[in-house]
Amino acid sequence: MKIKTTHIIALFLSFAVYISCGEMPEYAKKKILYKKYELFIANMDYLVKSSRNLDELAAKVKKMKQPKNLIYLGLEIDSDETRDIIKKVKWSSNIFYVSMGAGYGSIQIGDITVPIVIIDKTTSSVKYLEGYTIYLERKQD
């Protein structure tokens, strides 16, 4: 596996967020996020298992019912390649921390900082995909 400069920067920024924030906030913990978005994750998992290849999966994902606060959904083909399937806004930078399948951070859209929660799910049921990543705008509960 090649380590790219972007991986090192992402790791550093993730570590900086972790150090500055201490432990994972309650709203970003896996147990909380996976419960809140249980139906969406179950639908994604079903589409992954029922699709024959990446293109078929991408087409199905674009048509599925999505949470209103969905900002991004990417399919991780391998550790070096992710295909953006849904990207509702273009951001200039992001800072995030992900641990054990869930996380939080923010994206910068012009002068606006948008807080996000992250679902990072690995898949072992198909050979063409390692997992998927979802960014959702964090709404104050």
Short mmCIF file of C-alpha atoms in Angstrom, two decimals:
data_model
loop_
_atom_site.label_atom_id
_atom_site.label_comp_id
_atom_site.label_asym_id
_atom_site.label_seq_id
_atom_site.Cartn_x
_atom_site.Cartn_y
_atom_site.Cartn_z
CA MET A 1 0.00 0.00 0.00
CA LYS A 2 1.34 3.40 -1.00
CA ILE A 3 1.04 6.16 1.55
CA LYS A 4 0.11 9.43 -0.11
CA THR A 5 0.70 12.91 1.23
CA THR A 6 -3.07 13.36 1.47
CA HIS A 7 -3.27 10.31 3.76
CA ILE A 8 -0.62 11.78 6.05
CA ILE A 9 -2.39 15.15 6.13
CA ALA A 10 -5.77 13.50 6.80
CA LEU A 11 -4.24 11.43 9.59
CA PHE A 12 -2.63 14.51 11.14
CA LEU A 13 -5.86 16.53 10.93
CA SER A 14 -7.87 13.63 12.38
CA PHE A 15 -5.41 13.36 15.24
CA ALA A 16 -5.54 17.13 15.80
CA VAL A 17 -9.35 17.01 16.02
CA TYR A 18 -9.14 14.07 18.42
CA ILE A 19 -6.59 15.82 20.67
CA SER A 20 -8.52 19.08 20.67
CA CYS A 21 -11.85 17.44 21.42
CA GLY A 22 -10.84 14.59 23.69
CA GLU A 23 -13.23 11.69 23.43
CA MET A 24 -15.89 11.16 20.79
CA PRO A 25 -18.99 13.31 21.46
CA GLU A 26 -22.14 11.35 22.26
CA TYR A 27 -23.94 12.45 19.06
CA ALA A 28 -21.10 11.00 16.91
CA LYS A 29 -20.74 7.62 18.58
CA LYS A 30 -21.37 4.57 16.42
CA LYS A 31 -24.18 3.27 18.64
CA ILE A 32 -26.06 6.56 18.32
CA LEU A 33 -25.48 7.17 14.59
CA TYR A 34 -26.18 3.61 13.50
CA LYS A 35 -29.46 3.65 15.45
CA LYS A 36 -30.52 7.06 14.13
CA TYR A 37 -29.79 6.08 10.50
CA GLU A 38 -30.62 2.38 10.89
CA LEU A 39 -33.02 2.20 7.94
CA PHE A 40 -30.70 4.09 5.57
CA ILE A 41 -27.75 1.85 6.51
CA ALA A 42 -29.88 -1.29 6.12
CA ASN A 43 -30.98 -0.10 2.66
CA MET A 44 -27.36 0.62 1.69
CA ASP A 45 -26.26 -2.81 2.90
CA TYR A 46 -29.07 -4.44 0.91
CA LEU A 47 -28.06 -2.56 -2.25
CA VAL A 48 -24.41 -3.56 -1.76
CA LYS A 49 -25.32 -7.23 -1.43
CA SER A 50 -27.84 -7.24 -4.30
CA SER A 51 -25.67 -5.40 -6.85
CA ARG A 52 -23.41 -7.29 -9.25
CA ASN A 53 -20.84 -4.52 -9.66
CA LEU A 54 -19.91 -0.97 -8.72
CA ASP A 55 -21.75 0.71 -11.59
CA GLU A 56 -24.99 -1.10 -10.77
CA LEU A 57 -24.63 -0.18 -7.09
CA ALA A 58 -23.92 3.47 -7.92
CA ALA A 59 -27.05 3.69 -10.10
CA LYS A 60 -29.22 2.15 -7.37
CA VAL A 61 -27.78 4.42 -4.66
CA LYS A 62 -28.58 7.56 -6.67
CA LYS A 63 -32.23 6.47 -6.89
CA MET A 64 -32.74 5.43 -3.27
CA LYS A 65 -34.55 7.51 -0.64
CA GLN A 66 -31.98 9.63 1.19
CA PRO A 67 -31.96 11.47 4.50
CA LYS A 68 -32.61 15.19 3.97
CA ASN A 69 -29.33 16.06 5.68
CA LEU A 70 -27.20 13.79 3.44
CA ILE A 71 -24.28 15.74 2.03
CA TYR A 72 -22.00 13.04 0.64
CA LEU A 73 -21.86 9.32 -0.08
CA GLY A 74 -18.70 7.73 -1.41
CA LEU A 75 -17.96 4.12 -2.29
CA GLU A 76 -14.52 2.93 -1.23
CA ILE A 77 -13.17 0.64 -3.92
CA ASP A 78 -9.85 0.18 -2.13
CA SER A 79 -7.67 2.17 0.25
CA ASP A 80 -6.51 4.46 -2.57
CA GLU A 81 -9.72 4.95 -4.54
CA THR A 82 -13.14 6.26 -3.58
CA ARG A 83 -15.92 7.00 -6.05
CA ASP A 84 -18.11 9.96 -5.13
CA ILE A 85 -21.71 8.90 -5.78
CA ILE A 86 -23.58 11.73 -4.07
CA LYS A 87 -21.93 15.08 -3.41
CA LYS A 88 -24.61 17.70 -2.89
CA VAL A 89 -22.24 20.59 -2.23
CA LYS A 90 -18.69 21.46 -3.15
CA TRP A 91 -16.49 22.15 -0.15
CA SER A 92 -13.04 23.66 0.02
CA SER A 93 -11.78 21.72 3.04
CA ASN A 94 -12.84 19.24 5.64
CA ILE A 95 -11.68 18.28 9.10
CA PHE A 96 -12.88 15.08 10.66
CA TYR A 97 -12.24 12.34 13.16
CA VAL A 98 -13.51 8.80 12.52
CA SER A 99 -13.07 5.84 14.82
CA MET A 100 -14.63 2.38 14.66
CA GLY A 101 -17.13 3.24 11.93
CA ALA A 102 -18.40 6.63 13.07
CA GLY A 103 -17.20 10.16 13.54
CA TYR A 104 -17.70 13.88 13.25
CA GLY A 105 -16.12 17.00 11.86
CA SER A 106 -16.90 19.90 9.58
CA ILE A 107 -16.72 20.94 5.96
CA GLN A 108 -16.00 24.45 4.73
CA ILE A 109 -18.36 25.82 2.06
CA GLY A 110 -17.17 29.31 1.22
CA ASP A 111 -17.32 31.27 4.48
CA ILE A 112 -19.66 28.76 6.12
CA THR A 113 -18.52 25.91 8.34
CA VAL A 114 -21.00 23.04 8.31
CA PRO A 115 -20.82 20.50 11.17
CA ILE A 116 -21.13 16.89 10.03
CA VAL A 117 -21.43 13.39 11.41
CA ILE A 118 -19.84 10.51 9.55
CA ILE A 119 -20.77 6.88 9.01
CA ASP A 120 -17.84 4.84 7.72
CA LYS A 121 -19.02 1.30 7.01
CA THR A 122 -16.85 -1.55 5.80
CA THR A 123 -18.26 -4.36 3.71
CA SER A 124 -16.97 -7.88 3.37
CA SER A 125 -19.88 -9.35 1.45
CA VAL A 126 -18.70 -8.31 -2.03
CA LYS A 127 -15.32 -8.28 -3.73
CA TYR A 128 -15.71 -5.03 -5.66
CA LEU A 129 -16.16 -2.78 -2.61
CA GLU A 130 -14.34 -2.25 0.69
CA GLY A 131 -16.98 0.04 2.18
CA TYR A 132 -18.81 3.32 2.00
CA THR A 133 -18.61 6.69 3.70
CA ILE A 134 -21.54 8.98 4.44
CA TYR A 135 -21.42 12.63 5.53
CA LEU A 136 -24.59 14.02 7.07
CA GLU A 137 -25.12 17.60 8.17
CA ARG A 138 -25.33 17.58 11.93
CA LYS A 139 -28.58 19.14 13.00
CA GLN A 140 -28.84 20.20 16.62
CA ASP A 141 -31.16 17.73 18.38
#
